[in-house]
Coordinates of C-alpha atoms in Angstrom, one line a residue:
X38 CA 51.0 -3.0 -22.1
X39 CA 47.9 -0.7 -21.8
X40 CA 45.3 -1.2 -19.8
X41 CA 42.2 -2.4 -20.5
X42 CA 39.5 0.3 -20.0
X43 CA 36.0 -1.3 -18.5
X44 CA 33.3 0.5 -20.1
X45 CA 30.2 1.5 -17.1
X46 CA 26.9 0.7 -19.0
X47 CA 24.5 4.0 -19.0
X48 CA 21.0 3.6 -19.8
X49 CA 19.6 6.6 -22.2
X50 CA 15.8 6.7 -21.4
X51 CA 12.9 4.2 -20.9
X52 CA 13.7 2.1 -23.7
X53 CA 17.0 1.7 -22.4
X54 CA 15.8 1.3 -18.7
X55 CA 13.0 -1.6 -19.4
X56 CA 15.8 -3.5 -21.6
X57 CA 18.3 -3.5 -18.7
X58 CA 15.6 -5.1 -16.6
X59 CA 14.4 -7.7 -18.8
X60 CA 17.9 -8.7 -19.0
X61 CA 18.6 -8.2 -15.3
X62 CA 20.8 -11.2 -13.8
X63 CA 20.5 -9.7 -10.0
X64 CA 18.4 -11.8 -7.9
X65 CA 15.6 -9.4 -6.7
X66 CA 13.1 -10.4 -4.2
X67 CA 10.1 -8.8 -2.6
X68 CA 9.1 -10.4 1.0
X69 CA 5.8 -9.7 2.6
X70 CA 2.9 -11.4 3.9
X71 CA 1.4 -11.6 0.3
X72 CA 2.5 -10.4 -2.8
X73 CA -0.5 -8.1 -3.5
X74 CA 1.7 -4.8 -3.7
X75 CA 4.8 -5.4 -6.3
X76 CA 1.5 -8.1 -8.7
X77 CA 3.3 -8.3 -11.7
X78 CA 6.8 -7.2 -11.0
X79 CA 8.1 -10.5 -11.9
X80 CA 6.8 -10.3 -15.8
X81 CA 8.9 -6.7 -15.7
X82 CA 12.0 -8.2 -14.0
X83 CA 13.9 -10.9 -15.1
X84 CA 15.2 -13.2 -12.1
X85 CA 12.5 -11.0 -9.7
X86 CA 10.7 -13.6 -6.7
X87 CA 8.1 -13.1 -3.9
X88 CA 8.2 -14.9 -1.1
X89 CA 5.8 -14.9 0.8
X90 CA 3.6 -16.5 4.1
X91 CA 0.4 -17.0 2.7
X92 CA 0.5 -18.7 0.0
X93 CA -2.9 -16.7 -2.3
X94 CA -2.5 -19.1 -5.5
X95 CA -2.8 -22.9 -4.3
X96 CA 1.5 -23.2 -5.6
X97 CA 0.1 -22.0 -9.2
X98 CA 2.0 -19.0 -9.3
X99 CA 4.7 -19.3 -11.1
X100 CA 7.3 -16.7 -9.2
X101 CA 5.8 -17.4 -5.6
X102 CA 8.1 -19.2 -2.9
X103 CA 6.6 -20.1 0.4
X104 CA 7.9 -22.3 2.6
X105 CA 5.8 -25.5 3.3
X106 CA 6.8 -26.7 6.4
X107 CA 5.7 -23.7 9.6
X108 CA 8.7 -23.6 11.9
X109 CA 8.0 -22.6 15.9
X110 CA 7.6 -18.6 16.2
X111 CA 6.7 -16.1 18.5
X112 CA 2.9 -15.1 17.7
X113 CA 3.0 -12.2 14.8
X114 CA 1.7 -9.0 15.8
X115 CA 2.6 -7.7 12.2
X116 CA 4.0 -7.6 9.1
X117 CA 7.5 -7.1 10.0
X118 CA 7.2 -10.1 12.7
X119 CA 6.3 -12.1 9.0
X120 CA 8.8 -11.0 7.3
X121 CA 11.6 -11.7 10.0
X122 CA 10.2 -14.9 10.6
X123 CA 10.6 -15.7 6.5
X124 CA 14.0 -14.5 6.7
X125 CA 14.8 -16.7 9.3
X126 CA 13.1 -20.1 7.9
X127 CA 15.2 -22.9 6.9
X128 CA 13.4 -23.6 3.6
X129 CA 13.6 -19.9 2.6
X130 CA 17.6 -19.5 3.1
X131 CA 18.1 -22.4 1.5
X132 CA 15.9 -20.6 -1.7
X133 CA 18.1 -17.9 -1.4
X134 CA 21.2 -20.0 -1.7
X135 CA 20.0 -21.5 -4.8
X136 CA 19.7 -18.6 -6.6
X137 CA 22.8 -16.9 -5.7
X138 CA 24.9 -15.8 -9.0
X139 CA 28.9 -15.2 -8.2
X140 CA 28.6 -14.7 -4.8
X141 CA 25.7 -12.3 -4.9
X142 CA 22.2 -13.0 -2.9
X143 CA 20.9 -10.2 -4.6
X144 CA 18.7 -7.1 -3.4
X145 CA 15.1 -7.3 -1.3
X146 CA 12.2 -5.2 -0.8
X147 CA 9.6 -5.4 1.7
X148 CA 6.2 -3.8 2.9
X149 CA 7.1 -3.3 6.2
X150 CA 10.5 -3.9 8.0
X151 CA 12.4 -3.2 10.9
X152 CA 16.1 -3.2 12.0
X153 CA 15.8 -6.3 13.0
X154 CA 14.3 -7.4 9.0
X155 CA 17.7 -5.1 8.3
X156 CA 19.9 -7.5 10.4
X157 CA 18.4 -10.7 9.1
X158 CA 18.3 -9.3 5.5
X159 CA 22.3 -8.9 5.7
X160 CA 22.9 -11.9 7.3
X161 CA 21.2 -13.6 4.5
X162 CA 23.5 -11.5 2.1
X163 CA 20.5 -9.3 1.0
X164 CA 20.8 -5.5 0.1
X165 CA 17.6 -3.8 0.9
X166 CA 16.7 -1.9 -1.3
X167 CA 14.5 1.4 0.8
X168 CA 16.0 3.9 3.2
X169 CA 17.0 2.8 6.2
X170 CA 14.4 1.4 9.1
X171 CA 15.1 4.3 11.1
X172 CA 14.9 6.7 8.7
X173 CA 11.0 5.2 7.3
X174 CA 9.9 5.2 10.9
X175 CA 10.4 9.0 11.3
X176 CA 8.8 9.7 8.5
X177 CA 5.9 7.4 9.2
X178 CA 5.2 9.3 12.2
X179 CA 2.1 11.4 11.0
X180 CA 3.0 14.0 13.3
X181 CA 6.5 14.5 11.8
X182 CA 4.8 14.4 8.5
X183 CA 3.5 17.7 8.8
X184 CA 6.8 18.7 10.0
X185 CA 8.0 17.7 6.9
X186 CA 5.2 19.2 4.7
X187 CA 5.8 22.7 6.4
X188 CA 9.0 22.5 5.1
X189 CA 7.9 22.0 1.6
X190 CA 5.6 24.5 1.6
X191 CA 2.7 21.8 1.1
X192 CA -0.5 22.7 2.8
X193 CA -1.8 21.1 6.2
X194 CA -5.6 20.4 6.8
X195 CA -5.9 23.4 9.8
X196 CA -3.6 21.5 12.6
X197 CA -1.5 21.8 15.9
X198 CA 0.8 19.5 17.6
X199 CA 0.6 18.6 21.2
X200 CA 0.4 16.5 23.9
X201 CA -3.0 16.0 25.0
X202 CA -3.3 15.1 28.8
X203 CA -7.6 15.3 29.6
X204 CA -10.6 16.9 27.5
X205 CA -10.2 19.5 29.4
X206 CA -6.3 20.5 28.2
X207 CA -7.7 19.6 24.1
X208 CA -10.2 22.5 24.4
X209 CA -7.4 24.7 25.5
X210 CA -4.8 23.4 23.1
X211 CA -7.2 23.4 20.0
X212 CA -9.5 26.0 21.0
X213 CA -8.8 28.0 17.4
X214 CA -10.0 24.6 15.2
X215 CA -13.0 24.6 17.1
X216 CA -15.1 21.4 18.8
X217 CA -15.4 19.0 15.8
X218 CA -12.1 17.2 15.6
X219 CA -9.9 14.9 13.9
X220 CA -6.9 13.4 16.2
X221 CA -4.3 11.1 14.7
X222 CA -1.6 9.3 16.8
X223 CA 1.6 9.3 15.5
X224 CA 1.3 5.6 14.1
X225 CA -1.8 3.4 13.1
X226 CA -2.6 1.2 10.6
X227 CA -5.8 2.4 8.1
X228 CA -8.3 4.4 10.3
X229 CA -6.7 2.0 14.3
X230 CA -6.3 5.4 15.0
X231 CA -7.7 8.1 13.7
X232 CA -10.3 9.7 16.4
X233 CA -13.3 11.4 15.8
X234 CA -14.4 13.6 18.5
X235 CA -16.7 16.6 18.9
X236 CA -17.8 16.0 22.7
X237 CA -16.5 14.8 25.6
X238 CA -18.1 11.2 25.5
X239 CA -16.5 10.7 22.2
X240 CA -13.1 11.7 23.8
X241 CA -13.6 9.3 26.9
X242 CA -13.7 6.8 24.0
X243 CA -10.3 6.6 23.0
X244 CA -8.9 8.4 26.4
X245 CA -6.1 6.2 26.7
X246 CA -5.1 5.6 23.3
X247 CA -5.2 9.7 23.1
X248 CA -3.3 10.8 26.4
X249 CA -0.6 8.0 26.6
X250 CA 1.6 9.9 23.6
X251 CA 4.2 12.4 23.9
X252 CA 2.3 13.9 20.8
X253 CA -0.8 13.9 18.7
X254 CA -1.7 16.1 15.9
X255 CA -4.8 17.1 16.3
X256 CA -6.8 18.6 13.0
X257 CA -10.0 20.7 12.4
X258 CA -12.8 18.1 11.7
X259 CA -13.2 19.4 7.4
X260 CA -15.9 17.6 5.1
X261 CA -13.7 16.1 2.7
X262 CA -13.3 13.5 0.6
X263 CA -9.6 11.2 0.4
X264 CA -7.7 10.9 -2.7
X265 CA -4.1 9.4 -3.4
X266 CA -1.3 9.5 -5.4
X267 CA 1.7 7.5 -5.7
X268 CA 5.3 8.7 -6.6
X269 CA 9.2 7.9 -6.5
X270 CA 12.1 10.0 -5.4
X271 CA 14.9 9.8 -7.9
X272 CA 17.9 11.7 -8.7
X273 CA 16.8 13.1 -12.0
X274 CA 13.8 14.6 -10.1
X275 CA 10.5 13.3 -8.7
X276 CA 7.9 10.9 -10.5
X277 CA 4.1 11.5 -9.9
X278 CA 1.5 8.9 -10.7
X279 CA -1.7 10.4 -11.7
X280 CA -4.1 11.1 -8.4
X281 CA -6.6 8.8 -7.5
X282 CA -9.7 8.3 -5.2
X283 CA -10.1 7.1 -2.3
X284 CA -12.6 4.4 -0.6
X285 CA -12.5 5.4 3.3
X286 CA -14.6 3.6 6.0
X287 CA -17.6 1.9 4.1
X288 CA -19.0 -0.5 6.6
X289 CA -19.3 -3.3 3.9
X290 CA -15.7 -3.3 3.6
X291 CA -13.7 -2.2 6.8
X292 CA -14.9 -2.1 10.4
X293 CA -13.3 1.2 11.1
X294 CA -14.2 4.3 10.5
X295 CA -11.6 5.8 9.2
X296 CA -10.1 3.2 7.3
X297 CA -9.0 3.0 3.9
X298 CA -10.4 0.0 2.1
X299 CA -9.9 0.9 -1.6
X300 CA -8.8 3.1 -4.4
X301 CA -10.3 4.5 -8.0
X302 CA -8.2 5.4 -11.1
X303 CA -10.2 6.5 -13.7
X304 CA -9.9 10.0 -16.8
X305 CA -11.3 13.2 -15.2
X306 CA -11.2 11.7 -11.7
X307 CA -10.5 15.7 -10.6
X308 CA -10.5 18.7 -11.7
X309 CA -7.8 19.8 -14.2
X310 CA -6.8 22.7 -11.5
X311 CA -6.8 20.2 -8.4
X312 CA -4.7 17.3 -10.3
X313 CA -2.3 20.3 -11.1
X314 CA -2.0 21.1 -7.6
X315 CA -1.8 17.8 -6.2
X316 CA 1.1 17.1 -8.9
X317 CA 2.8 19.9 -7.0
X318 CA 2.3 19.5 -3.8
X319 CA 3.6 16.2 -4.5
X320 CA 7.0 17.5 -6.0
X321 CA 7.4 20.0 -3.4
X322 CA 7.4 16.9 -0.9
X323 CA 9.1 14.1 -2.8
X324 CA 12.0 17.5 -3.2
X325 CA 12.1 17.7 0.5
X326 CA 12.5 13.8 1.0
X327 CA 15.3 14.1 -1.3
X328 CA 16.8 16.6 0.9
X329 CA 16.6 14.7 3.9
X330 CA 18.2 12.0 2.1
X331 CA 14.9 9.7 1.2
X332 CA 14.9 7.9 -2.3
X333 CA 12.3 5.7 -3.9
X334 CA 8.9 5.0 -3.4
X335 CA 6.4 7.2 -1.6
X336 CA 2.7 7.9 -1.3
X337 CA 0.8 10.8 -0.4
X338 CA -2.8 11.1 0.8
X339 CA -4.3 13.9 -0.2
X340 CA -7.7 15.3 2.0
X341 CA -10.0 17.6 -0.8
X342 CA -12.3 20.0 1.2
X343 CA -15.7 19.9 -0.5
X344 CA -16.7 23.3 1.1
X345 CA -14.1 25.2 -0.5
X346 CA -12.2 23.0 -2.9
X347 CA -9.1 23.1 -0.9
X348 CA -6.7 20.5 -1.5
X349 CA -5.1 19.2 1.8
X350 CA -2.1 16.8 2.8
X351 CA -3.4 14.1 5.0
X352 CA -0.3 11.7 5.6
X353 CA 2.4 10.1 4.2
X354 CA 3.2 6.3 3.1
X355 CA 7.2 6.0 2.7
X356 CA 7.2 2.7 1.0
X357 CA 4.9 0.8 -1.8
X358 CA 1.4 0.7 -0.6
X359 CA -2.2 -0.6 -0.8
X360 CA -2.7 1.6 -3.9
X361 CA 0.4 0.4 -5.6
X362 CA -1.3 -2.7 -7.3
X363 CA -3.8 0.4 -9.1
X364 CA -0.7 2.8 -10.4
X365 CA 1.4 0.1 -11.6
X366 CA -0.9 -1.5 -13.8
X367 CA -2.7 1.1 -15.4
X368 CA -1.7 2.1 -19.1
X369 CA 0.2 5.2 -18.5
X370 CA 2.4 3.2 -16.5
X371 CA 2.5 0.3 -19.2
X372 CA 3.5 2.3 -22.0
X373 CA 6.6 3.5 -20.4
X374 CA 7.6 1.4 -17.0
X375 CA 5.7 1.0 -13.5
X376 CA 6.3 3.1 -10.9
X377 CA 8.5 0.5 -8.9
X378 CA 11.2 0.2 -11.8
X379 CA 12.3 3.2 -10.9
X380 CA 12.3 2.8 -7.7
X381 CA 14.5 -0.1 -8.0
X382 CA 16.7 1.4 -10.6
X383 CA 17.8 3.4 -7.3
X384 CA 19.4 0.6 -6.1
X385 CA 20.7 -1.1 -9.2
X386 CA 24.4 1.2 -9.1
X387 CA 23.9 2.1 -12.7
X388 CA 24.0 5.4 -14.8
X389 CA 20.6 6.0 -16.3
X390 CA 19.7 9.4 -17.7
X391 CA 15.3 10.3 -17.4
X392 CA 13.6 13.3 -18.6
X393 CA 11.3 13.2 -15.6
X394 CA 9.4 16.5 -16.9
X395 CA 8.7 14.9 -19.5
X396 CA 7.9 11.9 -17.7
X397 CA 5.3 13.7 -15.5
X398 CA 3.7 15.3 -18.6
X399 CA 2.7 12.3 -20.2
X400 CA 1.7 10.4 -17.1
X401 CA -0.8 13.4 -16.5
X402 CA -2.7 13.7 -19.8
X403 CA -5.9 11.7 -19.3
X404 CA -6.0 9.9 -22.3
X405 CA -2.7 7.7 -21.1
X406 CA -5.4 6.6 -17.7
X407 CA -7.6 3.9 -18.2
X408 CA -10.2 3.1 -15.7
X409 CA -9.9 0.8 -12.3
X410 CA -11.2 -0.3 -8.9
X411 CA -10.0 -2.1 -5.9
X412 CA -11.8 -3.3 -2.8
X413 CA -9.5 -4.6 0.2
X414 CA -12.5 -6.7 1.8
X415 CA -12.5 -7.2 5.3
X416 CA -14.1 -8.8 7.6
X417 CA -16.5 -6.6 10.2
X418 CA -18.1 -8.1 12.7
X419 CA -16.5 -8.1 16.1
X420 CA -16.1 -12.2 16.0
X421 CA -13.2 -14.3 15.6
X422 CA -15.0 -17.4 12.9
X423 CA -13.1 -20.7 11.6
X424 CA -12.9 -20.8 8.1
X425 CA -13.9 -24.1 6.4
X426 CA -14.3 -22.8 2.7
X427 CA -12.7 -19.8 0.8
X428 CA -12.8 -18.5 -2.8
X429 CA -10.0 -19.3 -5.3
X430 CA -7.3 -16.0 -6.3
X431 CA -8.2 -15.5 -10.2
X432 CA -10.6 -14.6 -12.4
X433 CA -14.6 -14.4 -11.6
X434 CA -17.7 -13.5 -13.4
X435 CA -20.7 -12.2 -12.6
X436 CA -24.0 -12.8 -14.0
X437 CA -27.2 -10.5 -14.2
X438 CA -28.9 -11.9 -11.0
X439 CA -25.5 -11.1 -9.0
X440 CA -24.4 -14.3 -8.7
X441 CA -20.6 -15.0 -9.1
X442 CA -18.3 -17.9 -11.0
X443 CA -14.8 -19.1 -10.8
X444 CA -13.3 -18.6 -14.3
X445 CA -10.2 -18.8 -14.6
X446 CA -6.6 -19.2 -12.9
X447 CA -4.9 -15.9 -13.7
X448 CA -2.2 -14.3 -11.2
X449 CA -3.1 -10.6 -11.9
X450 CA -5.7 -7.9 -13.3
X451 CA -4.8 -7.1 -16.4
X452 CA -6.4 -10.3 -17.3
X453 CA -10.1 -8.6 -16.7
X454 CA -11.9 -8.3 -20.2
X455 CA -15.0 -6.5 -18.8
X456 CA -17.1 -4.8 -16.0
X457 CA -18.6 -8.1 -15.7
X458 CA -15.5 -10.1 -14.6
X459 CA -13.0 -9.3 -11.5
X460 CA -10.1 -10.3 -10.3
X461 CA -9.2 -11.5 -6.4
X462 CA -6.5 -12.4 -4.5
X463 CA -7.7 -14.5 -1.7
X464 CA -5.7 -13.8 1.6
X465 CA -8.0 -15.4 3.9
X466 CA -8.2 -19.2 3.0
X467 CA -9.4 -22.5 4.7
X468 CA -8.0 -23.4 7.7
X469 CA -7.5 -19.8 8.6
X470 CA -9.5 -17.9 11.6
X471 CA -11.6 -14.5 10.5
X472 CA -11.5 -11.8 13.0
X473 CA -12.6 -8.1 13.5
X474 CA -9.9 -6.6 10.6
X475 CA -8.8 -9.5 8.5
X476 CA -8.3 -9.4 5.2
X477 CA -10.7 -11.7 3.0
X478 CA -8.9 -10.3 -0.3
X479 CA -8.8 -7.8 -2.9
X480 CA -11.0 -7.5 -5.6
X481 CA -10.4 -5.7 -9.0
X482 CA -12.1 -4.9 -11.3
X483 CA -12.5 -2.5 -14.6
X484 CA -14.6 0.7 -14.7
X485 CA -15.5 2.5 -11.4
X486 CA -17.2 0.7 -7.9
X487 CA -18.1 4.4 -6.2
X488 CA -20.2 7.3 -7.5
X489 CA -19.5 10.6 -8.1
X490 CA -21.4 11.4 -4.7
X491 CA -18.4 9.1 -2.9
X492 CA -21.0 6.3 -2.2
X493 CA -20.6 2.6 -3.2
X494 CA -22.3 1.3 -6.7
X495 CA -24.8 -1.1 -6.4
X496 CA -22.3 -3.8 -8.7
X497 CA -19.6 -2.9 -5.6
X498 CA -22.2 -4.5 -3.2
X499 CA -23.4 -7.2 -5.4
X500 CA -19.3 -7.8 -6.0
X501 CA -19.0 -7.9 -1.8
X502 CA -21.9 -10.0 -0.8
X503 CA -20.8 -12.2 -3.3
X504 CA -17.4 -12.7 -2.7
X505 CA -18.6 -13.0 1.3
X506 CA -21.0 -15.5 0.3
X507 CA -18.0 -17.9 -0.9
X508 CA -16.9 -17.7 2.3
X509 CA -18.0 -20.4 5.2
X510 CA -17.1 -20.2 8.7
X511 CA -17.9 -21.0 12.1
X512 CA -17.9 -18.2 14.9
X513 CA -15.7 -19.6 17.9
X514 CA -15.2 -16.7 20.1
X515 CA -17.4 -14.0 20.1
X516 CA -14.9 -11.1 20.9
X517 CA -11.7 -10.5 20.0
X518 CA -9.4 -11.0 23.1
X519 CA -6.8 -12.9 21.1
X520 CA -3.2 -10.6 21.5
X521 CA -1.9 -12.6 18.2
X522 CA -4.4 -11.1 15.6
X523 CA -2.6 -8.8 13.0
X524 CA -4.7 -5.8 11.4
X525 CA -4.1 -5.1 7.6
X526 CA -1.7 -7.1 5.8
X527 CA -2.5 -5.1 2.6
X528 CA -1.0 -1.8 3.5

């Protein structure tokens, strides 16, 4: 009697790869705080679910599990602490079970885990679906970053490494990038902890945060402006999502200086030379990831020089990020498959053959980019306020004397029709406390919310104060002492 031969499915292209999705029987899950990074993965996925803690759509999203009943937990100091407290709720493993096919849990991704999320993942049955803990948190070190990018052959803003123990021991150490500074412990979260600092009062500033690491890079203070760009490590090659700006510290937004608080993707962003070299630079790194045995999902944040046009690497994202709402749902990515269906297809143990040079090409022509804008709204003040009202996640429209409307219930951008209308995703809501950091929400919108000078549009402000204004809240502390209060949940 011969035996049967089993045939091993291989997927010929894009076509081929969105058709294996939509038909996908694996449960896939992403779990996270919110489900503002992986909006609109479900309607790509078949059988793909977020769970999440807060709960941004009132229960009217239709692929959005969170658990109803809070169970006793250690305070969260971030995202990770979330996400292993999720994994660890009753009503959440008994979700899983339910949706269990032949044995399988299925696969998970995440924002941000650790190796205890790894632990609890596996327990639960879950394969998750990055590189390993480990692995994410050495690359995540911005100090090992350049490390990396010297290895690629990708260029550094002007830098050194070092341990810095008193002002006196940065001069010496830095003494060839002159007084005006940039330093950058290894880990922060959106501008926490990037340092400004051109004298010594500056220094005595953030002292402690500074000298307390066994190393800091340490950068020559350049006038530039931030840009980013999304890609994904496969083994046919590296994809590259077209390059977009940057919003950075604007004190409507974010109460740090540093901090990112919203991105731009719109035709002829850059210059045809810079998005050429920033497409590079990015395949030189996502090549050296590969080679030190990282697949899936990166970002890269690009610093541009506006002196001398220099494009600079400023740090590295190895995971889905703030921006990723932006790339996937613009219409190169539409007209062939997001960014993070690749990334997955990493995971799903089938044969696919992808032209990525071809891939690149088309995602690069700037007739395939349409035009967005995000703001991650924070609040800024240094007060911690009780919230008795909040805006509704969905669509809103704005009328000619700047004030704003609920619309309609939607659960992600592409339903904007015009400048006019914009979409948000509430992440503070009644009941919660507002504090020096938080996220309000993200609004987004079409067409572009910064000028070409890198300052905000006067519809972004009339967008901000209105979206503030639906808030109402009482101040009950006046500083922020509380050790429970996480920073970003967005990225």
């Amino acid at each position: 009697m011969t035996k049967k031969k089993t045939s091993i499915e291989k997927l010929n292209g894009v076509a081929d790869i969105r058709r294996f999705f939509y038909k996908n029987e694996t449960p896939i899950y992403f779990i996270s705080a919110t489900n503002f990074n992986l909006l609109g993965a479900d309607e790509w996925i078949k059988g793909f679910k977020f769970i999440c803690h807060i709960e941004c759509f009132d229960g009217l999203h239709p692929n959005v599990f969170s658990p109803k009943e809070e169970i006793p937990h250690d305070e969260f100091e971030s995202i990770e602490d979330i996400n292993n407290y999720l994994l660890q709720h009753p009503e959440v493993q008994d979700y899983l079970k339910t949706r269990t096919k032949g044995g399988n849990a299925g696969k998970v991704m995440f924002l941000m885990f650790d190796e205890e999320t790894e632990k609890l993942a596996k327990k639960q049955g879950l394969e998750v679906m990055f590189p390993s803990a480990k692995m994410r948190t050495f690359m995540d070190n911005k100090v090992n970053t350049n490390r990396l990018a010297e290895k690629a052959g990708v260029p550094c803003v002007p830098y050194v490494l070092s341990k810095v123990k008193s002002y006196t021991h940065l001069q010496t150490v830095s003494k060839e990038l002159g007084s005006d500074l940039v330093i950058q412990t290894p880990f922060g979260d959106s501008g926490h902890t990037t340092f400004f600092i051109s004298n010594e009062t500056e220094f005595k500033k953030y002292e402690e945060e500074i000298v307390k690491e066994k190393e800091v890079k340490i950068m020559k203070r350049i006038n530039c402006k931030g840009s980013a760009i999304e890609a994904c490590v496969t083994k046919h090659g590296t994809i590259v999502a077209p390059l977009m700006t940057e919003l950075v510290g604007f004190k409507e937004l974010t109460p740090y200086k540093g901090g990112w608080c919203g991105n731009e993707i719109y035709p002829n962003a850059f210059s045809p030379s810079l998005r050429r070299k920033a497409k590079k630079y990015t395949e030189l790194f996502g090549d050296q990831l590969r080679e030190e045995g990282y697949k899936g999902y990166f970002e890269l944040d690009f610093l541009i020089d506006q002196d001398n046009g220099e494009i600079y690497l400023g740090e590295l994202n190895p995971r889905v990020t703030g921006a990723s709402s932006i790339t996937n749902h613009a219409v190169f990515a539409l007209a062939d498959a997001p960014l993070f269906i690749f990334h997955i297809l990493e995971w799903m143990n089938v044969e696919y053959k992808l032209n990525v040079k071809a891939l690149n090409a088309r995602w690069a022509r700037q007739e395939n980019v349409d035009g967005w804008s995000q703001l991650i709204i924070k609040h800024t003040q240094d007060t911690v306020e009780f919230v008795s009202e909040a805006p509704k996640s969905g669509i809103w429209k704005m009328f000619d004397n700047g004030h704003i409307q609920f619309d309609r219930m939607d659960t992600h951008r592409r339903a904007v029709e015009s400048e006019q209308e914009a979409f948000f995703l509430r992440i503070t809501k009644e009941g919660n406390y507002l504090y020096e950091g938080a996220d309000l929400g993200i609004l987004v919108s079409r067409g572009r919310m910064m000028t070409d000078d890198f300052e905000l549009t006067d519809r972004a402000k009339n967008w901000i104060n209105a979206i503030k204004g639906k808030y109402s809240s009482q101040i009950v502390e006046d500083k922020r002492e509380q050790p429970n209060l996480i920073g970003s949940l967005t990225k």
